[in-house]
Amino acid sequence: MTCGASEADGLRTRYGADGSFSLWSERFGEGFHGAIGARREARQKFVRPAGLEHWDTGSTLKVVDVGVGLGTNTAALLSAAIDRGLQLRWWGLEIDRRPLQRALAEPVFRRQWPAQTLELLEQLAATGHWRCGCGSGALLWGDARQRLPELLEQQRGQCDLVLLDAFSPQRCPELWSEDFLARLAALLAPRGRLLTYCSAAAVRQSLLQAGLELMAIAPPAGNGQAPTCWSLGTAASPSPLPGGDGVLRPLSAMEREHLATRAAEPYRDPSGAATAEEILSARCRAQASSTAGSTSAWRRRWGLERRSGGRAWQAA
Ligand SMILES: C[S@@+](CC[C@H](N)C(=O)[O-])C[C@H]1O[C@@H](n2cnc3c(N)ncnc32)[C@H](O)[C@@H]1O
C-alpha cells in the first residue's frame, strides 16, 4: 500500500497492492480499504459472498450499501450484476460526500470500472440518485443511524444484500452497535445476506443476538493461509447460509471460542446518538465487570499475537 501526501480535507490518497485507488482518513485514523487493495477487497469480501449466481437473469435484488465511501463496493457489485443480467434496487448510507467526489476525479479510479458503472457513480455524486436499464438507486446522505429508520419503514424484511463496510469497530463504533446491527438485520429478507469484512467477536455476537445465522467468508483457495487463520469477514442471514462452495464456511473452533470471551461484549448505542468515545468507554466498563472468559488467555491458547477485528490486520 502506498500513501500520498496529506490533503486539506483530511483524506490521503492510497493505492492498494492490486493498484486500485483508495483513501486514508485522518479523522478515523484508518484506510478506507485493506492493504490488498480496494477492488480486490470488494470482490473477495462483498461480491463473491453475495452469491449472485443463485439469482435468475432478470431478477431484481434489493441492496443497501452502508458506508458508500468511494463507491468501490457498489461499483464492483453493479458491474457484476450487469454482467449477469440482474437488476438492482439500491440504497446507500453515507455521511461524507467527499470520498466519492475524490474517487471520480482520479484517473486510476475511473480506469477501474466499465463506462456504464462509472456513469452511474457520476449520477449518484451529482444528484444522489442513479437510474438505468439495470435498476435504480438513492443515496441517503447523513449519519446512517439517523437515516436507517426511514429505510426500515419502507423495506423491512425485503432486502437481499446489506454490505456493511464502516471503519473498524474501535474507530467507528457508532456503526457496529448492537442497536444499529439489529436494525440492519431487520432489513433482511428471509434469505437475505448481510456481508462485512469484520470478524470481531462483538459484531458477530450482536448479529447472533439479532437472530441471524453466521458463516465466515473463506479466503479464496490457494492463498496459503493456515486452517486456523481468520476468515475474510462475516456473512449473516435470517436463514442458514449454504457452505461447501469454498466461499462461506462455518465458524472455526477458534472463532466460536472467541464469542465466549470479553471481546464479544457488544458496542451499545440505544439512543442512536452517542459519540464514539461514549460507546467505547461504556463498553470498557462493561468488559471490566464481565464474567466472560479472558480474551488474552484465548489469544495465547490459539497462538495469536495481535488484536482481531481491525481492517489492517485482516488484510495483511
Ligand atoms: C471504510 S469506508 C467505506 C469504503 C467504501 N465502502 C468503499 O467501497 O469505498 C467507511 C465509510 O463510512 C462513512 N461513515 C463514517 N461514519 C458514518 C456515519 N455515522 N454514517 C454514515 N456513514 C459514515 C465514512 O465517511 C466512510 O466513507
mmCIF file of C-alpha atoms and ligand atoms in Angstrom:
data_model
loop_
_atom_site.group_PDB
_atom_site.id
_atom_site.type_symbol
_atom_site.label_atom_id
_atom_site.label_comp_id
_atom_site.label_asym_id
_atom_site.label_seq_id
_atom_site.Cartn_x
_atom_site.Cartn_y
_atom_site.Cartn_z
ATOM 1 C CA MET A 1 0.000 0.000 0.000
ATOM 2 C CA THR A 2 1.461 3.369 -0.986
ATOM 3 C CA CYS A 3 0.207 6.544 0.653
ATOM 4 C CA GLY A 4 0.180 10.106 -0.726
ATOM 5 C CA ALA A 5 0.667 13.466 0.976
ATOM 6 C CA SER A 6 -1.971 14.784 3.365
ATOM 7 C CA GLU A 7 -4.770 16.779 1.694
ATOM 8 C CA ALA A 8 -6.620 19.727 3.211
ATOM 9 C CA ASP A 9 -9.782 17.604 3.577
ATOM 10 C CA GLY A 10 -8.019 15.012 5.794
ATOM 11 C CA LEU A 11 -8.280 12.319 3.131
ATOM 12 C CA ARG A 12 -4.979 10.966 1.770
ATOM 13 C CA THR A 13 -4.626 9.104 -1.492
ATOM 14 C CA ARG A 14 -3.549 5.445 -1.245
ATOM 15 C CA TYR A 15 -3.002 2.681 -3.753
ATOM 16 C CA GLY A 16 -3.504 -0.947 -2.717
ATOM 17 C CA ALA A 17 -1.463 -3.997 -3.719
ATOM 18 C CA ASP A 18 -3.831 -4.526 -6.684
ATOM 19 C CA GLY A 19 -3.066 -0.968 -7.891
ATOM 20 C CA SER A 20 -6.594 0.281 -7.187
ATOM 21 C CA PHE A 21 -7.349 3.707 -5.768
ATOM 22 C CA SER A 22 -8.229 4.212 -2.107
ATOM 23 C CA LEU A 23 -8.097 6.837 0.630
ATOM 24 C CA TRP A 24 -6.824 7.152 4.191
ATOM 25 C CA SER A 25 -8.975 9.078 6.684
ATOM 26 C CA GLU A 26 -7.019 11.222 9.121
ATOM 27 C CA ARG A 27 -10.169 11.719 11.187
ATOM 28 C CA PHE A 28 -10.716 7.975 11.694
ATOM 29 C CA GLY A 29 -7.000 7.094 11.589
ATOM 30 C CA GLU A 30 -7.697 4.260 9.172
ATOM 31 C CA GLY A 31 -7.697 3.353 5.499
ATOM 32 C CA PHE A 32 -10.925 3.001 3.542
ATOM 33 C CA HIS A 33 -9.686 -0.395 2.331
ATOM 34 C CA GLY A 34 -7.158 -3.017 3.398
ATOM 35 C CA ALA A 35 -3.665 -3.494 2.021
ATOM 36 C CA ILE A 36 -4.808 -6.000 -0.622
ATOM 37 C CA GLY A 37 -6.478 -3.122 -2.466
ATOM 38 C CA ALA A 38 -9.967 -1.668 -2.749
ATOM 39 C CA ARG A 39 -11.115 -3.507 -5.846
ATOM 40 C CA ARG A 40 -9.810 -6.914 -4.794
ATOM 41 C CA GLU A 41 -11.297 -6.463 -1.330
ATOM 42 C CA ALA A 42 -14.693 -5.524 -2.805
ATOM 43 C CA ARG A 43 -14.676 -8.660 -4.939
ATOM 44 C CA GLN A 44 -13.450 -11.065 -2.241
ATOM 45 C CA LYS A 45 -15.406 -9.750 0.733
ATOM 46 C CA PHE A 46 -18.621 -8.455 -0.818
ATOM 47 C CA VAL A 47 -19.283 -9.546 -4.429
ATOM 48 C CA ARG A 48 -18.107 -13.181 -4.207
ATOM 49 C CA PRO A 49 -20.055 -13.948 -0.981
ATOM 50 C CA ALA A 50 -23.147 -12.141 -2.341
ATOM 51 C CA GLY A 51 -23.983 -15.346 -4.253
ATOM 52 C CA LEU A 52 -25.203 -13.541 -7.407
ATOM 53 C CA GLU A 53 -25.001 -16.849 -9.282
ATOM 54 C CA HIS A 54 -28.040 -18.069 -7.294
ATOM 55 C CA TRP A 55 -30.268 -15.444 -8.934
ATOM 56 C CA ASP A 56 -32.007 -15.926 -12.299
ATOM 57 C CA THR A 57 -31.213 -13.458 -15.068
ATOM 58 C CA GLY A 58 -33.681 -10.566 -14.927
ATOM 59 C CA SER A 59 -34.220 -10.840 -11.125
ATOM 60 C CA THR A 60 -34.191 -7.633 -9.067
ATOM 61 C CA LEU A 61 -32.037 -7.572 -5.925
ATOM 62 C CA LYS A 62 -32.593 -5.012 -3.196
ATOM 63 C CA VAL A 63 -29.225 -3.839 -1.857
ATOM 64 C CA VAL A 64 -28.154 -1.487 0.954
ATOM 65 C CA ASP A 65 -24.549 -0.213 0.993
ATOM 66 C CA VAL A 66 -23.594 1.057 4.468
ATOM 67 C CA GLY A 67 -20.595 3.413 4.207
ATOM 68 C CA VAL A 68 -20.604 4.076 0.453
ATOM 69 C CA GLY A 69 -17.252 5.912 0.628
ATOM 70 C CA LEU A 70 -15.578 5.905 -2.784
ATOM 71 C CA GLY A 71 -18.332 3.694 -4.144
ATOM 72 C CA THR A 72 -15.933 0.783 -4.695
ATOM 73 C CA ASN A 73 -18.215 -1.931 -3.289
ATOM 74 C CA THR A 74 -21.193 -0.577 -5.166
ATOM 75 C CA ALA A 75 -19.216 -0.271 -8.408
ATOM 76 C CA ALA A 76 -17.937 -3.853 -8.078
ATOM 77 C CA LEU A 77 -21.422 -5.182 -7.294
ATOM 78 C CA LEU A 78 -23.076 -3.164 -10.061
ATOM 79 C CA SER A 79 -20.538 -4.341 -12.640
ATOM 80 C CA ALA A 80 -21.040 -7.991 -11.598
ATOM 81 C CA ALA A 81 -24.846 -7.618 -11.572
ATOM 82 C CA ILE A 82 -24.875 -6.018 -15.043
ATOM 83 C CA ASP A 83 -22.660 -8.854 -16.369
ATOM 84 C CA ARG A 84 -25.197 -11.371 -15.044
ATOM 85 C CA GLY A 85 -28.269 -9.542 -16.350
ATOM 86 C CA LEU A 86 -29.505 -8.752 -12.814
ATOM 87 C CA GLN A 87 -31.349 -5.595 -11.791
ATOM 88 C CA LEU A 88 -30.536 -3.699 -8.591
ATOM 89 C CA ARG A 89 -32.714 -1.564 -6.387
ATOM 90 C CA TRP A 90 -30.062 0.152 -4.303
ATOM 91 C CA TRP A 91 -29.816 2.438 -1.277
ATOM 92 C CA GLY A 92 -26.602 3.924 0.075
ATOM 93 C CA LEU A 93 -25.918 5.315 3.564
ATOM 94 C CA GLU A 94 -23.016 7.766 3.818
ATOM 95 C CA ILE A 95 -22.164 10.813 5.904
ATOM 96 C CA ASP A 96 -19.414 12.350 3.748
ATOM 97 C CA ARG A 97 -19.778 13.399 0.083
ATOM 98 C CA ARG A 98 -16.035 13.922 -0.486
ATOM 99 C CA PRO A 99 -14.712 10.333 -0.904
ATOM 100 C CA LEU A 100 -16.953 9.665 -3.931
ATOM 101 C CA GLN A 101 -16.076 13.059 -5.431
ATOM 102 C CA ARG A 102 -12.351 12.442 -4.849
ATOM 103 C CA ALA A 103 -12.567 8.986 -6.438
ATOM 104 C CA LEU A 104 -14.410 10.254 -9.519
ATOM 105 C CA ALA A 105 -11.739 12.921 -10.052
ATOM 106 C CA GLU A 106 -8.999 10.268 -10.044
ATOM 107 C CA PRO A 107 -7.964 8.696 -13.392
ATOM 108 C CA VAL A 108 -6.811 5.452 -11.710
ATOM 109 C CA PHE A 109 -10.240 5.019 -10.128
ATOM 110 C CA ARG A 110 -12.040 5.814 -13.394
ATOM 111 C CA ARG A 111 -9.995 3.203 -15.274
ATOM 112 C CA GLN A 112 -11.067 0.544 -12.751
ATOM 113 C CA TRP A 113 -14.689 0.431 -13.928
ATOM 114 C CA PRO A 114 -16.692 -0.107 -17.109
ATOM 115 C CA ALA A 115 -18.142 3.078 -18.629
ATOM 116 C CA GLN A 116 -21.720 2.240 -17.596
ATOM 117 C CA THR A 117 -20.747 1.741 -13.924
ATOM 118 C CA LEU A 118 -18.796 4.995 -13.910
ATOM 119 C CA GLU A 119 -21.747 6.841 -15.414
ATOM 120 C CA LEU A 120 -23.989 5.586 -12.570
ATOM 121 C CA LEU A 121 -21.482 6.729 -9.904
ATOM 122 C CA GLU A 122 -21.372 10.143 -11.591
ATOM 123 C CA GLN A 123 -25.173 10.388 -11.489
ATOM 124 C CA LEU A 124 -25.010 9.454 -7.806
ATOM 125 C CA ALA A 125 -22.403 12.104 -6.921
ATOM 126 C CA ALA A 126 -24.279 14.793 -8.873
ATOM 127 C CA THR A 127 -27.894 14.058 -7.899
ATOM 128 C CA GLY A 128 -27.882 11.472 -5.091
ATOM 129 C CA HIS A 129 -29.654 9.029 -7.443
ATOM 130 C CA TRP A 130 -28.871 6.718 -10.334
ATOM 131 C CA ARG A 131 -31.179 5.136 -12.856
ATOM 132 C CA CYS A 132 -30.570 2.945 -15.904
ATOM 133 C CA GLY A 133 -31.865 -0.180 -17.634
ATOM 134 C CA CYS A 134 -30.242 -2.199 -14.823
ATOM 135 C CA GLY A 135 -32.157 -0.565 -11.957
ATOM 136 C CA SER A 136 -32.129 2.484 -9.737
ATOM 137 C CA GLY A 137 -30.515 3.801 -6.594
ATOM 138 C CA ALA A 138 -30.768 6.539 -3.974
ATOM 139 C CA LEU A 139 -28.153 7.823 -1.557
ATOM 140 C CA LEU A 140 -29.402 8.729 1.918
ATOM 141 C CA TRP A 141 -26.793 11.307 2.943
ATOM 142 C CA GLY A 142 -26.184 11.870 6.661
ATOM 143 C CA ASP A 143 -25.493 9.834 9.775
ATOM 144 C CA ALA A 144 -26.544 6.277 8.895
ATOM 145 C CA ARG A 145 -28.048 5.905 12.376
ATOM 146 C CA GLN A 146 -30.485 8.710 11.644
ATOM 147 C CA ARG A 147 -31.288 7.688 8.046
ATOM 148 C CA LEU A 148 -31.750 3.960 8.656
ATOM 149 C CA PRO A 149 -35.204 4.177 10.348
ATOM 150 C CA GLU A 150 -36.824 5.671 7.211
ATOM 151 C CA LEU A 151 -35.339 2.917 5.054
ATOM 152 C CA LEU A 152 -36.524 0.340 7.549
ATOM 153 C CA GLU A 153 -40.033 1.783 7.385
ATOM 154 C CA GLN A 154 -40.195 1.075 3.624
ATOM 155 C CA GLN A 155 -38.013 -2.010 3.269
ATOM 156 C CA ARG A 156 -38.264 -4.043 6.491
ATOM 157 C CA GLY A 157 -37.700 -7.733 5.722
ATOM 158 C CA GLN A 158 -37.233 -7.105 1.992
ATOM 159 C CA CYS A 159 -33.530 -6.550 1.318
ATOM 160 C CA ASP A 160 -31.411 -9.217 -0.338
ATOM 161 C CA LEU A 161 -27.997 -7.767 0.473
ATOM 162 C CA VAL A 162 -26.659 -5.412 3.134
ATOM 163 C CA LEU A 163 -22.990 -4.501 2.596
ATOM 164 C CA LEU A 164 -21.585 -3.244 5.903
ATOM 165 C CA ASP A 165 -18.266 -1.507 5.288
ATOM 166 C CA ALA A 166 -17.816 1.012 8.103
ATOM 167 C CA PHE A 167 -14.394 1.852 9.552
ATOM 168 C CA SER A 168 -13.415 -0.779 12.125
ATOM 169 C CA PRO A 169 -15.356 -1.071 15.407
ATOM 170 C CA GLN A 170 -12.705 0.633 17.561
ATOM 171 C CA ARG A 171 -12.614 3.583 15.106
ATOM 172 C CA CYS A 172 -16.314 3.919 14.294
ATOM 173 C CA PRO A 173 -18.313 2.019 16.962
ATOM 174 C CA GLU A 174 -21.445 4.021 16.030
ATOM 175 C CA LEU A 175 -21.985 1.711 13.025
ATOM 176 C CA TRP A 176 -21.268 -1.543 14.901
ATOM 177 C CA SER A 177 -23.527 -1.175 17.949
ATOM 178 C CA GLU A 178 -25.958 -3.970 18.738
ATOM 179 C CA ASP A 179 -28.746 -1.419 18.204
ATOM 180 C CA PHE A 180 -27.613 -0.428 14.700
ATOM 181 C CA LEU A 181 -26.857 -4.042 13.729
ATOM 182 C CA ALA A 182 -30.320 -5.166 14.908
ATOM 183 C CA ARG A 183 -31.875 -2.547 12.595
ATOM 184 C CA LEU A 184 -29.743 -3.697 9.663
ATOM 185 C CA ALA A 185 -30.753 -7.297 10.431
ATOM 186 C CA ALA A 186 -34.413 -6.252 10.321
ATOM 187 C CA LEU A 187 -33.944 -5.053 6.728
ATOM 188 C CA LEU A 188 -33.073 -8.551 5.528
ATOM 189 C CA ALA A 189 -35.439 -10.717 3.528
ATOM 190 C CA PRO A 190 -35.721 -14.297 4.873
ATOM 191 C CA ARG A 191 -32.857 -15.431 2.614
ATOM 192 C CA GLY A 192 -31.075 -12.059 2.542
ATOM 193 C CA ARG A 193 -27.403 -11.677 3.452
ATOM 194 C CA LEU A 194 -25.546 -9.110 5.499
ATOM 195 C CA LEU A 195 -21.883 -9.118 4.438
ATOM 196 C CA THR A 196 -18.995 -7.453 6.222
ATOM 197 C CA TYR A 197 -15.199 -7.653 6.230
ATOM 198 C CA CYS A 198 -15.385 -7.615 10.047
ATOM 199 C CA SER A 199 -14.890 -10.758 12.134
ATOM 200 C CA ALA A 200 -14.809 -9.061 15.550
ATOM 201 C CA ALA A 201 -16.439 -11.154 18.277
ATOM 202 C CA ALA A 202 -18.593 -8.215 19.468
ATOM 203 C CA VAL A 203 -20.045 -7.766 15.992
ATOM 204 C CA ARG A 204 -20.648 -11.468 15.444
ATOM 205 C CA GLN A 205 -22.288 -11.790 18.868
ATOM 206 C CA SER A 206 -24.608 -8.844 18.134
ATOM 207 C CA LEU A 207 -25.587 -10.377 14.787
ATOM 208 C CA LEU A 208 -26.405 -13.648 16.566
ATOM 209 C CA GLN A 209 -28.453 -11.711 19.148
ATOM 210 C CA ALA A 210 -30.346 -10.109 16.258
ATOM 211 C CA GLY A 211 -31.464 -13.611 15.268
ATOM 212 C CA LEU A 212 -29.112 -14.147 12.329
ATOM 213 C CA GLU A 213 -27.182 -17.287 11.400
ATOM 214 C CA LEU A 214 -23.458 -16.764 10.791
ATOM 215 C CA MET A 215 -20.889 -18.066 8.376
ATOM 216 C CA ALA A 216 -17.290 -16.949 7.889
ATOM 217 C CA ILE A 217 -16.175 -15.634 4.500
ATOM 218 C CA ALA A 218 -13.430 -18.037 3.391
ATOM 219 C CA PRO A 219 -10.251 -16.738 1.748
ATOM 220 C CA PRO A 220 -10.015 -17.772 -1.913
ATOM 221 C CA ALA A 221 -8.312 -21.176 -2.333
ATOM 222 C CA GLY A 222 -4.543 -21.209 -2.628
ATOM 223 C CA ASN A 223 -3.739 -18.021 -0.752
ATOM 224 C CA GLY A 224 -1.622 -20.027 1.697
ATOM 225 C CA GLN A 225 -3.482 -19.221 4.928
ATOM 226 C CA ALA A 226 -3.343 -21.766 7.747
ATOM 227 C CA PRO A 227 -6.653 -23.525 8.600
ATOM 228 C CA THR A 228 -6.971 -21.734 11.964
ATOM 229 C CA CYS A 229 -6.485 -18.361 10.320
ATOM 230 C CA TRP A 230 -9.134 -15.681 10.489
ATOM 231 C CA SER A 231 -11.691 -15.514 7.788
ATOM 232 C CA LEU A 232 -12.065 -12.572 5.404
ATOM 233 C CA GLY A 233 -15.196 -11.493 7.252
ATOM 234 C CA THR A 234 -18.725 -12.489 8.173
ATOM 235 C CA ALA A 235 -21.906 -13.384 6.310
ATOM 236 C CA ALA A 236 -25.162 -13.316 8.302
ATOM 237 C CA SER A 237 -28.705 -14.238 7.342
ATOM 238 C CA PRO A 238 -32.097 -14.994 8.916
ATOM 239 C CA SER A 239 -31.827 -18.445 7.217
ATOM 240 C CA PRO A 240 -28.951 -20.948 7.247
ATOM 241 C CA LEU A 241 -26.428 -19.950 4.571
ATOM 242 C CA PRO A 242 -25.083 -22.512 2.114
ATOM 243 C CA GLY A 243 -21.468 -23.599 2.674
ATOM 244 C CA GLY A 244 -19.323 -26.107 0.844
ATOM 245 C CA ASP A 245 -18.635 -23.971 -2.238
ATOM 246 C CA GLY A 246 -15.384 -22.560 -0.820
ATOM 247 C CA VAL A 247 -16.918 -19.088 -0.377
ATOM 248 C CA LEU A 248 -18.624 -19.391 3.020
ATOM 249 C CA ARG A 249 -17.642 -21.776 5.809
ATOM 250 C CA PRO A 250 -18.882 -22.420 9.366
ATOM 251 C CA LEU A 251 -17.038 -20.544 12.114
ATOM 252 C CA SER A 252 -13.909 -22.427 13.231
ATOM 253 C CA ALA A 253 -13.473 -23.670 16.831
ATOM 254 C CA MET A 254 -11.146 -20.696 17.413
ATOM 255 C CA GLU A 255 -13.788 -18.249 16.183
ATOM 256 C CA ARG A 256 -16.570 -19.885 18.225
ATOM 257 C CA GLU A 257 -14.459 -19.729 21.397
ATOM 258 C CA HIS A 258 -13.786 -16.060 20.673
ATOM 259 C CA LEU A 259 -17.537 -15.441 21.094
ATOM 260 C CA ALA A 260 -17.319 -16.646 24.716
ATOM 261 C CA THR A 261 -14.647 -14.089 25.658
ATOM 262 C CA ARG A 262 -14.904 -10.476 26.808
ATOM 263 C CA ALA A 263 -14.143 -9.430 23.234
ATOM 264 C CA ALA A 264 -17.760 -10.355 22.480
ATOM 265 C CA GLU A 265 -19.072 -7.579 24.745
ATOM 266 C CA PRO A 266 -21.277 -5.574 22.373
ATOM 267 C CA TYR A 267 -20.979 -1.909 21.458
ATOM 268 C CA ARG A 268 -24.149 -0.210 22.749
ATOM 269 C CA ASP A 269 -25.864 2.912 21.475
ATOM 270 C CA PRO A 270 -29.561 2.736 22.425
ATOM 271 C CA SER A 271 -30.156 6.451 21.709
ATOM 272 C CA GLY A 272 -28.550 6.197 18.259
ATOM 273 C CA ALA A 273 -26.769 9.456 19.051
ATOM 274 C CA ALA A 274 -23.831 8.526 21.311
ATOM 275 C CA THR A 275 -20.306 9.624 20.393
ATOM 276 C CA ALA A 276 -17.607 7.057 19.605
ATOM 277 C CA GLU A 277 -15.888 7.904 22.901
ATOM 278 C CA GLU A 278 -19.102 7.328 24.895
ATOM 279 C CA ILE A 279 -19.721 3.966 23.222
ATOM 280 C CA LEU A 280 -16.117 2.805 23.705
ATOM 281 C CA SER A 281 -15.868 3.826 27.345
ATOM 282 C CA ALA A 282 -19.242 2.233 28.227
ATOM 283 C CA ARG A 283 -18.006 -0.993 26.601
ATOM 284 C CA CYS A 284 -14.724 -0.856 28.545
ATOM 285 C CA ARG A 285 -16.658 -0.550 31.800
ATOM 286 C CA ALA A 286 -18.933 -3.463 30.848
ATOM 287 C CA GLN A 287 -15.888 -5.599 29.949
ATOM 288 C CA ALA A 288 -14.247 -4.811 33.295
ATOM 289 C CA SER A 289 -17.218 -6.233 35.194
ATOM 290 C CA SER A 290 -17.917 -9.104 32.770
ATOM 291 C CA THR A 291 -17.647 -12.748 33.864
ATOM 292 C CA ALA A 292 -16.897 -13.884 30.289
ATOM 293 C CA GLY A 293 -13.578 -15.613 29.534
ATOM 294 C CA SER A 294 -10.341 -13.664 29.185
ATOM 295 C CA THR A 295 -9.573 -12.643 25.615
ATOM 296 C CA SER A 296 -5.809 -12.680 26.206
ATOM 297 C CA ALA A 297 -5.981 -16.290 27.505
ATOM 298 C CA TRP A 298 -7.948 -17.212 24.372
ATOM 299 C CA ARG A 299 -5.348 -15.447 22.236
ATOM 300 C CA ARG A 300 -2.488 -17.331 23.931
ATOM 301 C CA ARG A 301 -4.336 -20.654 23.555
ATOM 302 C CA TRP A 302 -4.567 -20.123 19.810
ATOM 303 C CA GLY A 303 -1.106 -18.600 19.389
ATOM 304 C CA LEU A 304 -2.466 -15.218 18.294
ATOM 305 C CA GLU A 305 -0.385 -12.155 18.911
ATOM 306 C CA ARG A 306 -2.450 -9.287 17.641
ATOM 307 C CA ARG A 307 -5.941 -7.965 18.134
ATOM 308 C CA SER A 308 -8.815 -9.136 15.991
ATOM 309 C CA GLY A 309 -11.473 -7.166 14.158
ATOM 310 C CA GLY A 310 -9.323 -4.393 12.688
ATOM 311 C CA ARG A 311 -9.140 -3.970 8.957
ATOM 312 C CA ALA A 312 -5.339 -3.719 8.598
ATOM 313 C CA TRP A 313 -4.594 -6.997 10.305
ATOM 314 C CA GLN A 314 -7.201 -8.963 8.393
ATOM 315 C CA ALA A 315 -5.881 -7.576 5.174
ATOM 316 C CA ALA A 316 -2.226 -8.271 5.987
HETATM 317 C C1 LIG B 1 -14.321 2.069 5.203
HETATM 318 S S1 LIG B 1 -15.097 3.456 4.467
HETATM 319 C C2 LIG B 1 -16.146 2.737 3.227
HETATM 320 C C3 LIG B 1 -15.467 2.333 1.943
HETATM 321 C C4 LIG B 1 -16.477 2.090 0.864
HETATM 322 N N1 LIG B 1 -17.388 1.011 1.182
HETATM 323 C C5 LIG B 1 -15.918 1.873 -0.499
HETATM 324 O O1 LIG B 1 -16.231 0.850 -1.130
HETATM 325 O O2 LIG B 1 -15.166 2.725 -0.977
HETATM 326 C C6 LIG B 1 -16.300 3.896 5.704
HETATM 327 C C7 LIG B 1 -17.268 4.958 5.280
HETATM 328 O O3 LIG B 1 -18.212 5.161 6.350
HETATM 329 C C8 LIG B 1 -18.559 6.539 6.371
HETATM 330 N N2 LIG B 1 -19.135 6.855 7.694
HETATM 331 C C9 LIG B 1 -18.476 7.044 8.876
HETATM 332 N N3 LIG B 1 -19.357 7.311 9.850
HETATM 333 C C10 LIG B 1 -20.587 7.310 9.292
HETATM 334 C C11 LIG B 1 -21.907 7.504 9.790
HETATM 335 N N4 LIG B 1 -22.139 7.751 11.095
HETATM 336 N N5 LIG B 1 -22.942 7.412 8.932
HETATM 337 C C12 LIG B 1 -22.732 7.154 7.607
HETATM 338 N N6 LIG B 1 -21.506 6.932 7.079
HETATM 339 C C13 LIG B 1 -20.445 7.009 7.908
HETATM 340 C C14 LIG B 1 -17.239 7.234 6.073
HETATM 341 O O4 LIG B 1 -17.450 8.571 5.619
HETATM 342 C C15 LIG B 1 -16.626 6.321 5.011
HETATM 343 O O5 LIG B 1 -16.941 6.750 3.725
#
